[in-house]
Amino acid sequence: MTRAAQAVEATDVSRTYELDGVSVPALRGVSLVIEPGDYVAIVGPSGSGKSTLMHLLGGLDRPTGGRLVIGGRDVSTLSPPEMARLRNETIGFVFQAFHLLPRTSAVDNVALPLVYRGVGARERRAKAAEMLERVGLGHRLHHRPNQLSGGEQQRVAIARALVTDPAVLLADEPTGNLDTATGAAVLALLEDLNTTSGVALVLVTHDRDVAARAHRQIVMRDGAIVSAPAGPSIPAPRRPTEDES
Amino acid sequence: MRIAEAWRVALDALRANRLRSGLTMLGVVIGVAAVVVLVAIGTGAKREVEQQVEGLGSNLLIVVPGRLEFNSAPSVSRLSLSDVDAVSRVVGDPSRVAVTVTSGETVRAGTRSTFTTVQGVLETTPQVFVRNVARGSYLTSSDVDTARRVAVLGATVARTLFGDRDPIGQQVSVAGVRFRVIGVFAPLGQSLGVDRDDEVHIPVTTAHRLYGTNRIDGIAVKAPDRERIDALGERIVAELSKRHPDTEFSAVTQEQILGVLGDILGVLTGVLAAIAGISLLVGGVGVSNIMLVSVRERTREIGLRKAVGARPRDIGVQFLLEAVLLTTIGGVTGMALGVGAALLVGELSPVPAAITWWSLALAFGVSAAVGIIFGVVPAQRAGRLDPVIALRTE
Ligand SMILES: Nc1ncnc2c1ncn2[C@@H]1O[C@H](COP(=O)(O)OP(=O)(O)OP(=O)(O)O)[C@@H](O)[C@H]1O
Ligand SMILES: [Mg+2]
């Protein structure tokens, strides 16, 4: 096992929410390895814990149990500012709702992660413009989000996720707010970036055809992985879900 | 994040909500303007009183019955002209001693009349105080000795009674008794809304007959030099106490008067500044409130910024700068407004206004501090937001 070569490694990770004194287990003992250049699709019914898992893999949230290593660093040893830096350097997020800053041009939206890296304005803009060029929006640099179509907005978000040259791109239902044709184009872009730039792509989707194109599929139910077809270094699920009837 | 970057982000956020930012600033603008104006008025009043007291002449001792204290009631004077002679002997030079017996009287000339302050005085007044006669001449010792019915008019009284005509040699009646005008004072102008040219001087002896009294309200002594002024005062008080064992006397210098007046006006300025400070505080609460609204409104933005690598501190600083920018822009605007208002007050009303650098610096410093103090809580709240929850917020 070449530990350092793994982008993200989750071992028996769980996440339990406390709601009014009641424990709500959103994830129960999930183990998963994301390798550089990977293309993993996560599928499963609503409420099965897909988003919760994505937040953990991206260092936005911390597990309540198990061990999570992102970019070679155990998140339980990291302070909030160190987690922020880890997200900035290792992870790119693409959300269903785009989450672009309003009243801010496409190029400045894309440059935002570089702001928190302390990159100067000129260099930021140049990198952001280059990235927008790569997602096919070189002619839309100074458009505001409300002047862009849904597909264009998601391309801006993808450019923003990749401008820092991260190891892992986490896309939680990136086509969920788009029509079929636009969604397919966005997906094609993500897959192209995965093959050309070598960024690992983790994709949450409800579309079985889309999932079928990934190197690996992970099926979730009730906060656990119920099927993860064999791959070179994927550990089998450690325990079956107890509450399956 | 670089600090210059943070300023830019804060400024953008304020611009995005111009009206709201403006209204929030208004609270600070009004508070700071109030501080600047009220401190300017307080300082101006103090400065004018000081100038006036110093303008009386140098090395003056004012001898009055009773004590010169903030809260002591003025006592009825039991001084008489023989006491004045005794004081003159202590001083050793009668020309350094002036007296006054004051009364409000109606003064008439033909059909015109005015109610004014009539002072019975000695011929020494112009030497003891700084008082210049513009036309005619002042009272002489023979006027005082023989109790002549002659008067020297203040510039306002002369203008009211005679207009453009020359009053010298004309008749006026004071409390129904005819006097001849022998001089007119050079104008002194207004101070603190009081017209210092609204007075008439007549010989003290004439005044005693006119009012049917022997009383002297106060004695002023011009000491030969600053060093001996306190010792001289003590000797005068000792002499008067010997003559009136049951009465207390005070001999006060200009410095002492200035000290007491300065204390009074200092308290006044402090109270005014405190009132203005409260309005600044209210403005600060408004800033705090709007910042909390802003944090709530921009929860998703905060979540996104955190997702792409903003540390809690970056977010906190961003919102803190926004609050500080609100209050300092408001503060500078308030300063400009306050200076303008103070100049206007000085121009249009008898109240003088003196703008001091320290009050401007204080107002600016306080408004920046208000931004920091009232921005900290919203900024901390923003910095601590859970990014997952923030991103889920609709
Ligand atoms: N902050 C929270 N507090 C309590 N429970 C939560 C919280 N966030 C998520 N959950 C619960 O955790 C479970 C998993 O939620 P999650 O969002 O990961 O599901 P999902 O698989 O992404 O669903 P969807 O396909 O609808 O997006 C759900 O039962 C949800 O109610
Ligand atoms: Mg989800």
XYZ file of C-alpha atoms and ligand atoms in Angstrom:
671
model
C 0.000 0.000 0.000
C 1.374 3.345 -0.997
C -0.358 5.493 1.581
C 1.031 8.801 0.355
C -0.310 8.137 -3.107
C -3.905 8.141 -1.844
C -5.794 11.407 -2.115
C -8.390 10.510 0.502
C -8.689 7.487 2.759
C -11.716 6.904 4.978
C -11.593 4.019 7.424
C -14.763 2.991 9.268
C -15.929 6.616 9.246
C -19.204 7.559 10.886
C -21.097 10.821 11.332
C -23.869 11.154 13.857
C -25.956 14.293 14.277
C -27.401 15.208 17.641
C -30.916 16.544 17.196
C -32.723 17.558 20.399
C -30.921 14.857 22.343
C -31.660 12.187 19.720
C -28.748 10.699 17.785
C -29.282 10.651 14.031
C -26.665 8.428 12.379
C -26.119 9.827 8.876
C -23.062 7.660 8.177
C -22.244 4.362 9.827
C -18.789 2.916 9.335
C -17.893 3.894 5.794
C -14.503 2.881 4.390
C -13.334 4.255 1.082
C -10.139 5.165 -0.761
C -9.896 7.826 -3.468
C -6.742 7.537 -5.534
C -5.206 10.204 -7.750
C -6.973 10.304 -11.102
C -9.849 8.179 -9.803
C -13.377 8.527 -11.161
C -15.873 7.378 -8.536
C -19.655 7.622 -8.776
C -21.736 7.569 -5.608
C -25.367 6.542 -5.965
C -28.128 5.808 -3.517
C -31.588 6.895 -2.429
C -32.285 10.286 -0.925
C -31.162 10.542 2.671
C -28.704 7.665 2.347
C -25.802 9.929 3.381
C -24.184 10.801 0.033
C -23.847 14.509 0.746
C -22.716 13.825 4.295
C -19.952 11.609 2.914
C -18.943 14.255 0.352
C -18.655 16.906 3.078
C -16.394 14.602 5.055
C -14.236 13.676 2.050
C -13.802 17.401 1.332
C -12.853 18.372 4.874
C -15.922 20.604 5.312
C -17.082 18.460 8.220
C -15.419 16.090 10.695
C -16.341 12.472 11.344
C -17.701 11.553 14.770
C -15.986 8.155 14.494
C -13.343 6.371 12.444
C -10.278 7.692 10.726
C -10.208 10.144 7.827
C -7.000 11.054 6.021
C -7.088 13.778 3.365
C -3.955 14.570 1.351
C -1.918 12.511 3.796
C -3.211 14.360 6.863
C -5.435 12.912 9.577
C -8.239 15.468 9.949
C -8.665 14.730 13.664
C -5.263 16.365 14.231
C -6.098 19.535 12.283
C -7.331 22.874 13.645
C -10.084 24.793 11.783
C -7.552 27.047 9.992
C -5.516 23.988 9.005
C -8.680 22.354 7.670
C -9.389 25.517 5.662
C -5.913 25.364 4.161
C -6.332 21.663 3.395
C -9.588 22.384 1.525
C -7.949 25.218 -0.343
C -4.979 23.137 -1.481
C -6.380 19.652 -1.943
C -10.104 19.834 -2.680
C -12.354 21.389 -5.292
C -16.120 21.488 -4.709
C -18.897 21.640 -7.287
C -22.390 22.026 -5.841
C -25.813 21.383 -7.254
C -26.778 25.008 -6.538
C -23.595 26.440 -8.138
C -22.960 28.789 -5.169
C -21.411 31.600 -7.178
C -21.023 34.994 -5.522
C -23.684 37.335 -6.887
C -22.630 40.733 -8.294
C -19.210 39.244 -8.949
C -17.787 38.609 -12.424
C -17.083 35.080 -13.631
C -13.350 35.687 -13.548
C -13.459 36.988 -9.949
C -15.653 34.062 -8.884
C -13.121 31.647 -10.318
C -10.238 33.546 -8.690
C -11.822 33.397 -5.203
C -9.912 30.336 -3.890
C -6.654 32.022 -4.885
C -7.574 35.009 -2.702
C -7.320 32.748 0.345
C -4.019 31.448 -0.923
C -2.583 34.981 -0.923
C -2.066 35.137 -4.691
C -1.845 38.695 -6.066
C -4.749 40.149 -8.043
C -3.024 40.164 -11.429
C -1.850 36.559 -11.228
C -5.239 35.499 -9.876
C -7.091 37.008 -12.783
C -4.692 35.499 -15.282
C -5.092 31.998 -13.819
C -8.858 32.374 -13.548
C -9.139 33.545 -17.147
C -7.031 30.589 -18.283
C -9.277 28.218 -16.334
C -12.438 29.767 -17.799
C -10.891 29.304 -21.233
C -10.470 25.605 -20.455
C -14.132 25.172 -19.539
C -15.146 26.959 -22.750
C -16.097 30.315 -21.187
C -13.190 32.451 -22.442
C -15.758 34.831 -23.919
C -17.703 35.271 -20.668
C -15.002 36.523 -18.292
C -16.812 39.616 -17.095
C -20.355 38.311 -16.996
C -22.121 38.232 -13.655
C -23.830 34.984 -12.571
C -27.266 36.461 -13.346
C -26.070 37.112 -16.898
C -25.108 33.465 -17.418
C -27.194 30.376 -18.217
C -27.380 27.534 -15.702
C -24.901 25.440 -17.672
C -22.501 28.371 -17.913
C -22.801 29.050 -14.197
C -21.909 25.444 -13.420
C -18.895 25.685 -15.768
C -17.765 28.769 -13.827
C -18.136 26.752 -10.614
C -16.070 23.918 -12.138
C -13.365 26.389 -13.180
C -13.364 27.743 -9.609
C -12.991 24.222 -8.204
C -10.013 23.493 -10.436
C -8.175 26.828 -10.380
C -6.144 25.718 -7.365
C -5.115 22.489 -9.147
C -6.604 20.232 -6.424
C -6.075 16.487 -6.038
C -9.802 15.733 -5.717
C -12.884 17.249 -7.329
C -16.062 16.577 -5.345
C -19.236 17.121 -7.355
C -22.525 16.621 -5.477
C -25.263 16.253 -8.099
C -23.635 18.849 -10.382
C -26.301 18.373 -13.065
C -29.257 18.319 -10.677
C -30.326 21.871 -11.552
C -29.692 21.527 -15.308
C -31.732 20.160 -18.223
C -30.631 16.861 -19.753
C -28.616 18.248 -22.675
C -26.825 20.895 -20.596
C -26.239 18.350 -17.840
C -24.665 15.958 -20.300
C -22.322 18.679 -21.549
C -21.271 19.593 -17.983
C -20.673 15.925 -17.243
C -18.618 15.519 -20.399
C -16.526 18.497 -19.284
C -15.940 16.947 -15.850
C -14.913 13.626 -17.380
C -12.622 15.379 -19.830
C -10.935 17.321 -17.007
C -10.581 14.049 -15.086
C -8.736 12.384 -17.943
C -6.653 15.377 -19.097
C -5.637 16.979 -15.785
C -5.581 13.838 -13.652
C -7.787 15.265 -10.896
C -9.705 12.548 -9.050
C -13.445 12.960 -9.662
C -16.024 11.938 -7.090
C -19.523 12.360 -8.454
C -22.857 11.992 -6.673
C -25.567 11.218 -9.192
C -29.040 9.728 -9.429
C -28.444 8.766 -13.058
C -27.474 5.066 -13.380
C -26.138 5.581 -16.936
C -23.847 8.309 -15.745
C -22.723 6.195 -12.804
C -21.988 3.345 -15.144
C -19.351 5.422 -16.937
C -17.275 5.884 -13.751
C -14.307 3.652 -12.964
C -16.071 2.637 -9.796
C -19.568 2.827 -8.432
C -20.402 3.121 -4.759
C -23.956 2.403 -3.744
C -25.125 3.783 -0.430
C -28.127 3.009 1.707
C -28.947 4.152 5.247
C -25.541 5.676 5.813
C -23.495 2.737 4.693
C -21.882 1.479 1.491
C -23.855 -1.517 0.342
C -21.967 -2.303 -2.839
C -18.641 -1.208 -4.133
C -17.654 -3.246 -7.171
C -14.109 -4.440 -6.909
C -11.325 -2.099 -7.861
C -7.603 -2.422 -7.450
C -7.369 -1.093 -3.926
C -10.850 -0.785 -2.569
C -11.383 -2.368 0.787
C -14.562 -4.359 1.039
C -17.291 -2.938 3.249
C -16.303 -3.828 6.786
C -19.733 -4.569 8.068
C -23.112 -5.072 6.542
C -25.858 -2.663 7.556
C -27.542 -4.185 10.552
C -30.952 -2.627 10.057
C -31.543 -4.094 6.629
C -34.659 -6.211 6.786
C -6.181 36.743 2.696
C -4.306 39.977 2.268
C -5.647 42.928 4.189
C -5.970 45.137 1.093
C -8.115 42.394 -0.408
C -10.284 42.304 2.702
C -10.853 46.074 2.497
C -11.942 45.737 -1.109
C -14.387 42.947 -0.270
C -15.816 44.981 2.621
C -16.235 48.053 0.426
C -17.944 45.962 -2.274
C -20.365 44.584 0.288
C -21.276 48.088 1.455
C -21.737 49.241 -2.137
C -24.014 46.324 -2.889
C -26.445 47.678 -0.277
C -26.027 51.409 -0.689
C -29.275 52.522 0.909
C -28.948 50.245 3.900
C -25.292 51.159 4.406
C -26.194 54.832 4.157
C -28.991 54.603 6.709
C -26.776 52.659 9.093
C -24.039 55.239 8.710
C -26.532 58.003 9.460
C -26.632 57.000 13.116
C -22.863 57.350 13.348
C -22.873 60.529 11.240
C -25.295 62.210 13.623
C -23.433 61.010 16.705
C -20.044 62.202 15.491
C -21.443 65.508 14.209
C -23.059 66.068 17.606
C -19.764 65.397 19.397
C -17.866 67.804 17.138
C -20.455 70.603 17.359
C -21.067 70.378 21.090
C -17.379 70.169 21.960
C -16.722 73.098 19.618
C -19.374 75.180 21.364
C -18.125 74.261 24.816
C -14.529 74.990 23.882
C -15.475 78.229 22.153
C -17.423 79.464 25.167
C -14.524 78.674 27.452
C -12.042 80.406 25.189
C -14.201 83.516 24.928
C -14.664 83.776 28.677
C -10.918 83.441 29.111
C -10.240 86.160 26.581
C -12.744 88.409 28.255
C -11.296 87.944 31.710
C -7.786 88.474 30.391
C -9.015 91.479 28.389
C -9.953 93.255 31.616
C -6.313 94.137 32.113
C -3.362 92.533 33.803
C -2.605 91.903 37.485
C -6.151 92.582 38.630
C -7.483 91.836 42.081
C -11.241 91.838 42.519
C -12.346 92.440 46.111
C -15.904 91.360 46.940
C -17.817 90.529 50.082
C -18.414 86.820 50.591
C -16.584 83.990 48.892
C -16.018 83.342 45.228
C -17.433 79.895 45.028
C -19.538 77.904 42.654
C -22.530 77.572 44.930
C -22.363 80.484 47.382
C -25.143 83.040 47.118
C -23.982 86.627 46.543
C -24.150 88.460 49.854
C -25.324 92.034 50.368
C -22.341 94.340 50.377
C -21.484 96.348 53.464
C -18.546 98.100 51.835
C -18.561 101.892 51.712
C -16.350 104.658 50.377
C -14.411 104.828 53.658
C -13.475 101.172 53.104
C -12.255 102.173 49.640
C -10.036 104.835 51.242
C -8.666 102.197 53.604
C -7.912 99.864 50.683
C -6.227 102.754 48.858
C -3.978 103.281 51.864
C -3.042 99.581 51.863
C -2.284 99.726 48.153
C -0.444 103.033 48.599
C -1.710 104.452 45.313
C -5.379 105.551 44.951
C -5.120 105.592 41.151
C -4.791 101.780 41.218
C -8.174 101.329 42.936
C -11.524 101.248 41.129
C -15.010 100.677 42.535
C -18.485 99.973 41.295
C -22.011 100.332 42.512
C -24.339 98.913 39.926
C -28.021 99.356 39.206
C -30.369 98.769 36.306
C -31.967 102.065 35.262
C -33.974 103.600 32.450
C -31.991 106.224 30.557
C -33.827 108.742 28.352
C -32.848 111.287 25.723
C -35.778 113.202 24.275
C -38.328 110.616 23.178
C -35.882 107.705 23.129
C -35.126 105.544 26.121
C -33.281 102.364 27.028
C -32.980 100.186 30.097
C -29.326 99.681 30.862
C -26.707 99.000 33.506
C -25.692 102.188 35.293
C -22.416 101.968 37.192
C -21.249 104.437 39.817
C -17.459 104.505 39.480
C -14.286 106.414 40.335
C -12.285 108.385 37.756
C -9.618 105.653 38.021
C -11.656 103.081 36.038
C -9.851 103.481 32.666
C -6.446 102.996 34.352
C -7.481 99.894 36.296
C -9.500 98.174 33.552
C -8.861 98.349 29.842
C -11.497 100.835 28.812
C -11.072 103.423 26.038
C -13.142 106.512 25.429
C -13.830 107.087 21.727
C -15.319 110.556 21.931
C -15.277 113.262 24.616
C -13.527 112.403 27.856
C -13.921 110.214 30.946
C -14.980 111.274 34.441
C -12.516 113.447 36.402
C -11.699 113.447 40.103
C -13.534 116.726 40.482
C -16.629 115.111 38.890
C -16.434 112.464 41.616
C -15.582 114.856 44.454
C -18.458 117.233 43.677
C -20.911 114.522 42.604
C -21.531 116.100 39.196
C -24.359 114.765 37.078
C -22.196 113.732 34.129
C -22.265 110.413 32.251
C -20.100 108.363 29.916
C -22.184 106.186 27.582
C -21.459 102.731 26.212
C -21.481 102.557 22.421
C -24.840 100.751 22.286
C -26.535 103.205 24.643
C -25.167 106.136 22.600
C -26.458 104.628 19.361
C -29.884 103.809 20.836
C -30.430 107.261 22.301
C -28.753 109.499 19.746
C -28.453 107.486 16.522
C -25.896 109.209 14.337
C -25.947 112.474 16.284
C -23.027 113.416 18.524
C -24.111 112.807 22.145
C -21.326 114.911 23.696
C -22.829 117.835 25.598
C -26.371 116.457 25.215
C -28.736 115.838 28.102
C -29.926 112.423 29.258
C -32.049 111.517 32.217
C -31.087 108.632 34.456
C -33.912 107.479 36.736
C -35.579 110.838 36.119
C -32.520 112.955 36.972
C -30.794 115.022 34.254
C -27.198 114.237 33.334
C -24.826 115.729 30.765
C -23.025 113.332 28.401
C -19.277 113.946 28.482
C -17.951 110.838 26.745
C -18.698 107.737 24.721
C -16.766 104.467 25.134
C -15.075 102.715 22.260
C -17.129 99.602 21.431
C -16.145 96.265 23.096
C -18.593 94.063 21.198
C -20.570 91.044 22.358
C -19.469 88.101 24.330
C -21.560 84.999 25.029
C -24.624 86.899 23.909
C -24.049 89.759 26.365
C -23.634 93.237 24.890
C -20.692 94.759 26.721
C -21.435 98.216 25.328
C -24.809 98.381 27.015
C -23.786 100.449 30.077
C -23.445 103.971 31.457
C -20.778 105.226 33.882
C -21.531 108.047 36.353
C -19.516 109.252 39.378
C -19.920 106.932 42.366
C -20.868 109.866 44.598
C -23.648 110.882 42.211
C -24.831 107.273 42.090
C -25.025 107.151 45.892
C -27.294 110.171 45.944
C -29.360 108.886 43.052
C -29.913 105.447 44.626
C -30.036 106.721 48.223
C -27.288 104.387 49.420
C -23.656 104.352 50.524
C -22.943 100.851 49.373
C -20.008 99.763 47.196
C -20.589 96.481 45.313
C -16.993 95.693 44.558
C -13.461 97.038 44.579
C -10.888 96.297 41.872
C -7.171 96.806 42.447
C -4.463 96.788 39.826
C -1.426 95.284 41.521
C 1.965 96.724 40.589
C 3.243 93.319 39.518
C 2.274 89.660 39.380
C 4.614 88.535 42.162
C 3.128 90.659 44.904
C -0.511 90.193 43.900
C -1.357 87.445 46.381
C 0.314 89.193 49.313
C -1.494 92.410 48.428
C -4.811 90.561 48.311
C -4.196 89.116 51.760
C -3.399 92.526 53.196
C -6.529 94.060 51.700
C -8.735 91.258 53.021
C -7.090 91.605 56.468
C -7.769 95.344 56.513
C -11.421 94.931 55.475
C -11.976 92.111 57.974
C -10.665 94.382 60.715
C -13.200 97.024 59.711
C -16.068 94.526 59.337
C -15.317 91.700 61.788
C -18.570 89.876 61.034
C -18.191 89.802 57.239
C -16.083 87.637 55.039
C -14.194 89.119 52.087
C -12.432 87.641 49.117
C -9.722 89.086 46.923
C -9.532 87.029 43.771
C -7.129 87.209 40.887
C -7.961 86.698 37.231
C -6.320 83.271 37.394
C -8.704 82.254 40.152
C -11.719 83.531 38.230
C -10.516 81.707 35.150
C -10.060 78.573 37.214
C -13.627 78.633 38.532
C -15.150 79.545 35.153
C -12.986 76.947 33.466
C -14.257 74.302 35.881
C -17.871 75.241 35.225
C -17.430 75.279 31.448
C -15.354 72.116 31.589
C -18.206 70.299 33.324
C -20.617 71.758 30.771
C -18.471 70.606 27.854
C -18.178 67.183 29.442
C -21.935 66.857 29.821
C -22.486 67.948 26.217
C -19.874 65.488 24.983
C -21.463 62.711 27.036
C -24.878 63.402 25.515
C -23.326 63.336 22.059
C -21.469 60.158 22.996
C -24.762 58.448 23.811
C -26.085 59.180 20.339
C -22.861 57.703 18.957
C -23.504 54.619 21.059
C -26.999 54.322 19.617
C -25.438 54.570 16.165
C -23.103 51.732 17.127
C -26.002 49.513 18.150
C -27.501 50.176 14.716
C -24.251 49.059 13.095
C -24.235 45.886 15.163
C -27.810 45.148 14.203
C -27.248 45.639 10.483
C -24.091 43.535 10.575
C -26.029 40.651 12.136
C -28.596 40.974 9.354
C -25.787 41.037 6.815
C -24.221 37.875 8.249
C -27.549 36.082 8.096
C -28.222 37.258 4.563
C -24.842 36.165 3.344
C -24.743 32.807 5.102
C -24.382 30.949 1.796
C -21.567 33.241 0.725
C -19.793 32.565 4.016
C -20.235 28.803 3.517
C -18.854 29.006 -0.002
C -15.864 31.111 1.044
C -15.089 28.562 3.739
C -15.436 25.695 1.269
C -12.794 27.243 -0.992
C -10.372 27.821 1.871
C -11.352 30.871 3.955
C -10.268 30.450 7.574
C -12.663 31.511 10.360
C -10.389 34.507 10.860
C -10.609 35.561 7.210
C -14.386 35.652 7.439
C -14.328 37.436 10.810
C -11.901 40.078 9.560
C -14.021 40.622 6.459
C -17.127 41.410 8.501
C -15.215 43.398 11.092
C -13.715 45.585 8.376
C -17.171 46.065 6.958
C -18.390 47.378 10.310
C -15.311 49.571 10.768
C -15.705 50.929 7.249
C -19.353 51.756 7.989
C -18.487 53.684 11.122
C -15.352 55.416 9.826
C -17.028 56.590 6.616
C -19.912 57.703 8.832
C -17.374 59.263 11.198
C -15.612 61.290 8.507
C -18.955 62.432 7.103
C -20.099 63.340 10.609
C -16.881 65.282 11.184
C -17.379 67.306 8.011
C -21.008 67.903 8.967
C -20.048 68.824 12.536
C -17.368 71.291 11.423
C -19.843 72.872 8.995
C -22.542 73.088 11.656
C -20.102 74.530 14.215
C -18.984 77.222 11.758
C -22.622 78.008 11.011
C -23.483 78.237 14.716
C -20.505 80.550 15.263
C -21.624 82.701 12.352
C -25.349 82.930 13.050
C -25.580 82.928 16.838
C -23.806 84.668 19.710
C -22.466 81.268 20.816
C -18.852 80.993 19.726
C -17.597 77.676 18.358
C -13.963 76.638 18.352
C -13.055 73.486 16.432
C -10.204 71.680 18.090
C -8.049 68.989 16.539
C -8.389 66.807 19.571
C -12.181 66.728 19.239
C -11.903 65.681 15.581
C -9.314 63.026 16.399
C -11.475 61.838 19.297
C -14.603 61.654 17.141
C -12.778 59.684 14.466
C -11.115 57.377 16.965
C -14.390 56.762 18.773
C -16.268 56.000 15.560
C -13.603 53.501 14.505
C -13.713 51.988 18.000
C -17.512 51.787 17.817
C -17.127 49.847 14.558
C -14.717 47.411 16.147
C -16.691 47.003 19.381
C -20.066 46.615 17.711
C -18.675 44.644 14.783
C -16.936 41.994 16.855
C -19.997 39.958 17.771
C -21.409 39.716 14.209
C -17.899 39.030 12.875
C -17.319 36.221 15.358
C -20.680 34.752 14.526
C -19.805 34.806 10.826
C -16.372 33.300 11.431
C -17.777 30.412 13.459
C -20.549 29.442 11.037
C -20.517 25.750 10.165
C -19.815 25.669 6.406
C -22.036 22.638 5.810
C -25.037 24.273 7.435
C -24.191 27.593 5.779
C -24.138 26.021 2.315
C -27.491 24.302 2.922
C -29.181 27.576 3.869
C -31.670 28.716 1.289
N -27.506 18.899 10.139
C -28.189 17.752 10.243
N -28.807 17.449 11.390
C -29.484 16.295 11.522
N -29.592 15.385 10.546
C -28.992 15.621 9.374
C -28.266 16.817 9.165
N -27.766 16.784 7.908
C -28.192 15.618 7.359
N -28.922 14.923 8.230
C -29.528 13.605 8.008
O -28.542 12.731 7.537
C -29.063 11.882 6.557
C -28.223 11.899 5.288
O -28.349 13.172 4.656
P -27.626 13.517 3.297
O -27.859 14.933 2.983
O -26.225 13.069 3.382
O -28.409 12.602 2.262
P -28.217 12.460 0.681
O -27.881 11.059 0.411
O -27.284 13.491 0.199
O -29.686 12.764 0.147
P -30.117 13.548 -1.201
O -29.992 12.534 -2.296
O -31.567 13.876 -0.944
O -29.250 14.728 -1.332
C -30.490 12.290 6.319
O -31.341 11.416 7.040
C -30.565 13.677 6.925
O -31.842 13.917 7.465
Mg -27.419 15.219 -0.998
